[in-house]
């Protein structure tokens, strides 16, 4: 589905997508996007930010509130980093600024479709992924769920990808560049600050005291790591026999 109120832009994107074999629906305003997504359940949404009736940011906000896992690639003429980060924070999967290369747009579309959790009718069944556990934190890649002490934690797609990557290798230090690769293909205007924003938001969700993190730790000058605070506490407390021997 292509959501674009500029006729020339919409026609350009439609032609390129159809040339790659996709069936395309074009809608012209934000409310129509929401109506059509609910009716048609498309595999991917190419979404312009500036639209009548409801802008692209509001559309993403509603789609994620409805827990729709539809991949969203946002298009915008805005180039400030704060605008881009806001779109990612709301749950967009990728972001391109205008003017853009149609060939790059198609590459982004292919990447999102490959990574989408949706499986086509002809897709081969896949083995379930292992649940990732780091102390009380549990990440389920197949269900796209995060829990702490059994309580569900709501994450945006970008936050989930970062958390899943780190949970797969606890205590490993991830550079910002490595985490940006997990977010895959973000626009050239996006910097390492994108990761910092996701980490900050994740801390609000998974840390008992976000300003004094015990799970998502900063490794100064390098990046971030995910650790089990319970195991860290045990390592700091010597065994009783060791304490007696030291007296």
Coordinates of C-alpha atoms in Angstrom, one line a residue:
X1 CA 0.0 0.0 0.0
X2 CA 1.3 3.4 -1.0
X3 CA 0.0 6.4 1.0
X4 CA 0.9 9.6 -0.9
X5 CA -1.2 12.7 -1.7
X6 CA 1.2 13.9 -4.4
X7 CA -0.1 12.4 -7.7
X8 CA 3.3 12.3 -9.4
X9 CA 5.1 10.8 -6.4
X10 CA 2.3 8.2 -5.9
X11 CA 2.4 7.2 -9.6
X12 CA 6.2 6.9 -9.6
X13 CA 6.3 4.6 -6.6
X14 CA 3.4 2.6 -7.9
X15 CA 5.1 2.0 -11.2
X16 CA 8.4 0.9 -9.7
X17 CA 6.6 -1.5 -7.2
X18 CA 4.4 -3.0 -10.0
X19 CA 7.6 -3.4 -12.1
X20 CA 8.9 -5.7 -9.3
X21 CA 5.7 -7.7 -9.4
X22 CA 3.9 -6.2 -6.4
X23 CA 0.1 -5.5 -6.4
X24 CA -0.3 -1.9 -5.3
X25 CA -3.1 0.1 -3.7
X26 CA -2.7 3.9 -3.6
X27 CA -4.5 6.0 -0.9
X28 CA -4.4 9.8 -0.6
X29 CA -5.0 10.7 3.0
X30 CA -4.3 9.4 6.5
X31 CA -7.8 8.3 7.5
X32 CA -8.1 6.4 4.2
X33 CA -4.8 4.6 5.1
X34 CA -6.3 3.3 8.4
X35 CA -9.5 2.3 6.7
X36 CA -7.8 0.4 3.9
X37 CA -5.2 -1.3 6.2
X38 CA -8.0 -2.7 8.3
X39 CA -9.8 -4.0 5.3
X40 CA -7.0 -5.2 3.1
X41 CA -4.2 -6.1 5.5
X42 CA -1.3 -5.3 3.1
X43 CA 2.1 -6.8 3.4
X44 CA 3.9 -3.4 3.6
X45 CA 3.0 0.3 3.8
X46 CA 5.0 3.0 2.1
X47 CA 3.8 6.1 4.0
X48 CA 4.3 9.8 3.3
X49 CA 4.4 11.9 6.5
X50 CA 2.7 15.0 5.2
X51 CA -0.9 14.0 4.3
X52 CA -4.4 15.5 4.7
X53 CA -6.9 14.4 7.4
X54 CA -4.2 12.6 9.4
X55 CA -0.4 12.8 8.9
X56 CA 1.9 9.8 8.7
X57 CA 3.0 10.0 12.3
X58 CA -0.5 9.8 13.5
X59 CA -1.1 6.8 11.2
X60 CA 1.9 4.9 12.6
X61 CA 0.8 5.8 16.2
X62 CA -2.7 4.3 15.6
X63 CA -1.4 1.2 13.8
X64 CA 1.0 0.4 16.6
X65 CA -1.7 1.1 19.2
X66 CA -3.8 -1.5 17.4
X67 CA -0.8 -3.9 17.7
X68 CA -0.6 -4.2 13.9
X69 CA 2.9 -5.5 12.9
X70 CA 2.6 -4.2 9.3
X71 CA 6.1 -3.1 8.2
X72 CA 6.1 0.7 7.6
X73 CA 8.5 2.6 5.4
X74 CA 8.1 6.4 5.9
X75 CA 8.8 9.0 3.3
X76 CA 9.3 12.6 4.2
X77 CA 10.7 16.0 3.0
X78 CA 11.7 16.7 6.6
X79 CA 15.4 16.2 7.1
X80 CA 16.0 17.1 10.8
X81 CA 17.2 14.3 13.0
X82 CA 14.5 15.0 15.6
X83 CA 11.8 14.5 13.0
X84 CA 13.3 11.2 11.8
X85 CA 13.8 9.9 15.4
X86 CA 10.2 10.7 16.2
X87 CA 9.0 8.5 13.3
X88 CA 11.3 5.6 14.5
X89 CA 10.2 6.0 18.1
X90 CA 6.5 5.7 17.1
X91 CA 7.2 2.4 15.4
X92 CA 8.2 3.1 11.7
X93 CA 10.5 0.3 10.4
X94 CA 12.5 2.4 8.0
X95 CA 12.7 6.1 6.9
X96 CA 13.7 7.8 3.7
X97 CA 13.9 11.5 3.0
X98 CA 12.9 13.2 -0.2
X99 CA 14.4 13.4 -2.8
X100 CA 15.2 9.7 -2.9
X101 CA 16.4 7.2 -5.4
X102 CA 13.6 4.9 -6.6
X103 CA 16.1 2.0 -6.9
X104 CA 17.1 2.5 -3.2
X105 CA 13.4 2.6 -2.3
X106 CA 12.9 -0.7 -4.0
X107 CA 15.9 -2.2 -2.1
X108 CA 14.4 -1.0 1.2
X109 CA 11.1 -2.6 0.3
X110 CA 12.7 -5.9 -0.5
X111 CA 14.6 -5.8 2.8
X112 CA 11.5 -5.1 4.8
X113 CA 9.5 -7.8 3.1
X114 CA 12.3 -10.3 3.8
X115 CA 12.4 -9.4 7.4
X116 CA 8.6 -9.2 7.9
X117 CA 7.1 -11.8 10.2
X118 CA 4.3 -12.3 7.7
X119 CA 4.6 -15.5 5.6
X120 CA 3.0 -15.9 2.2
X121 CA 0.8 -18.8 1.3
X122 CA 3.7 -20.4 -0.6
X123 CA 6.3 -19.8 2.1
X124 CA 8.0 -22.8 3.6
X125 CA 7.4 -23.5 7.3
X126 CA 10.2 -22.3 9.5
X127 CA 11.5 -23.7 12.7
X128 CA 10.5 -21.7 15.8
X129 CA 13.2 -19.4 17.2
X130 CA 14.5 -20.1 20.7
X131 CA 13.3 -17.9 23.5
X132 CA 16.0 -15.5 24.7
X133 CA 16.4 -15.2 28.5
X134 CA 18.6 -12.8 30.4
X135 CA 17.7 -13.1 34.0
X136 CA 14.1 -11.9 34.5
X137 CA 14.0 -10.5 31.0
X138 CA 12.6 -12.9 28.3
X139 CA 12.5 -12.1 24.6
X140 CA 10.4 -14.3 22.3
X141 CA 11.4 -13.6 18.6
X142 CA 8.5 -15.6 17.1
X143 CA 5.8 -14.0 19.2
X144 CA 7.5 -10.7 19.1
X145 CA 7.0 -10.4 22.9
X146 CA 9.1 -9.1 25.7
X147 CA 8.4 -9.9 29.4
X148 CA 10.0 -9.1 32.7
X149 CA 9.1 -11.3 35.6
X150 CA 6.2 -12.5 33.5
X151 CA 4.8 -9.0 32.8
X152 CA 4.5 -8.0 29.1
X153 CA 6.6 -5.0 27.9
X154 CA 5.4 -3.1 24.8
X155 CA 8.2 -2.3 22.4
X156 CA 8.4 -0.6 19.0
X157 CA 9.8 -2.7 16.1
X158 CA 13.1 -0.9 16.4
X159 CA 13.4 -1.4 20.1
X160 CA 12.5 -5.0 19.8
X161 CA 15.2 -5.7 17.2
X162 CA 17.9 -4.0 19.4
X163 CA 16.7 -5.9 22.5
X164 CA 16.6 -9.3 20.6
X165 CA 20.1 -8.8 19.2
X166 CA 21.5 -8.0 22.6
X167 CA 19.6 -10.8 24.4
X168 CA 21.0 -13.3 21.9
X169 CA 24.5 -12.4 23.2
X170 CA 24.2 -11.2 26.8
X171 CA 27.2 -9.3 28.2
X172 CA 28.6 -8.7 24.7
X173 CA 29.3 -5.0 24.1
X174 CA 27.5 -3.7 21.0
X175 CA 28.8 -0.6 19.3
X176 CA 26.3 1.9 18.0
X177 CA 27.2 1.0 14.4
X178 CA 26.5 -2.7 15.1
X179 CA 23.1 -1.8 16.6
X180 CA 22.3 0.5 13.6
X181 CA 22.9 -2.6 11.4
X182 CA 20.3 -4.4 13.4
X183 CA 17.9 -1.6 12.6
X184 CA 18.9 -2.1 8.9
X185 CA 19.1 0.4 6.2
X186 CA 18.1 3.6 7.9
X187 CA 18.5 6.9 6.0
X188 CA 21.8 8.6 5.6
X189 CA 20.6 11.4 7.9
X190 CA 20.3 9.0 10.8
X191 CA 23.3 8.8 13.2
X192 CA 24.3 6.9 16.3
X193 CA 21.8 9.1 18.2
X194 CA 19.1 6.8 16.8
X195 CA 20.5 4.0 19.0
X196 CA 20.8 6.3 22.0
X197 CA 17.1 7.2 21.7
X198 CA 16.0 3.5 21.5
X199 CA 18.2 2.6 24.5
X200 CA 16.8 5.5 26.5
X201 CA 13.2 4.4 25.7
X202 CA 14.1 0.7 26.4
X203 CA 15.5 1.7 29.8
X204 CA 12.2 3.3 30.7
X205 CA 10.5 -0.1 30.0
X206 CA 12.9 -2.7 31.3
X207 CA 14.8 -0.9 34.2
X208 CA 13.4 -0.5 37.7
X209 CA 15.2 2.9 37.8
X210 CA 16.0 4.1 34.2
X211 CA 18.5 6.7 35.4
X212 CA 20.5 4.0 37.3
X213 CA 20.3 1.1 34.8
X214 CA 21.3 -2.4 35.9
X215 CA 20.3 -4.3 32.7
X216 CA 21.1 -2.0 29.7
X217 CA 24.5 -0.7 30.6
X218 CA 26.6 1.9 28.9
X219 CA 30.2 0.9 28.1
X220 CA 31.7 4.4 27.8
X221 CA 33.5 5.0 24.5
X222 CA 32.3 1.8 23.0
X223 CA 28.5 1.2 23.2
X224 CA 26.0 -0.8 25.2
X225 CA 25.5 -4.3 26.7
X226 CA 22.6 -6.3 28.2
X227 CA 23.4 -8.2 31.4
X228 CA 21.6 -10.1 34.1
X229 CA 21.7 -7.9 37.2
X230 CA 21.0 -10.9 39.5
X231 CA 24.1 -12.7 38.3
X232 CA 26.1 -9.5 38.7
X233 CA 25.1 -9.2 42.3
X234 CA 26.0 -12.9 43.0
X235 CA 29.4 -12.3 41.5
X236 CA 30.0 -9.4 43.9
X237 CA 29.0 -11.4 47.0
X238 CA 31.7 -14.0 48.0
X239 CA 30.6 -17.4 49.2
X240 CA 30.3 -17.9 53.0
X241 CA 33.4 -20.2 53.0
X242 CA 35.4 -17.6 51.2
X243 CA 34.4 -14.9 53.7
X244 CA 35.4 -17.2 56.6
X245 CA 38.7 -18.0 55.0
X246 CA 39.6 -14.4 54.5
X247 CA 39.2 -13.6 58.3

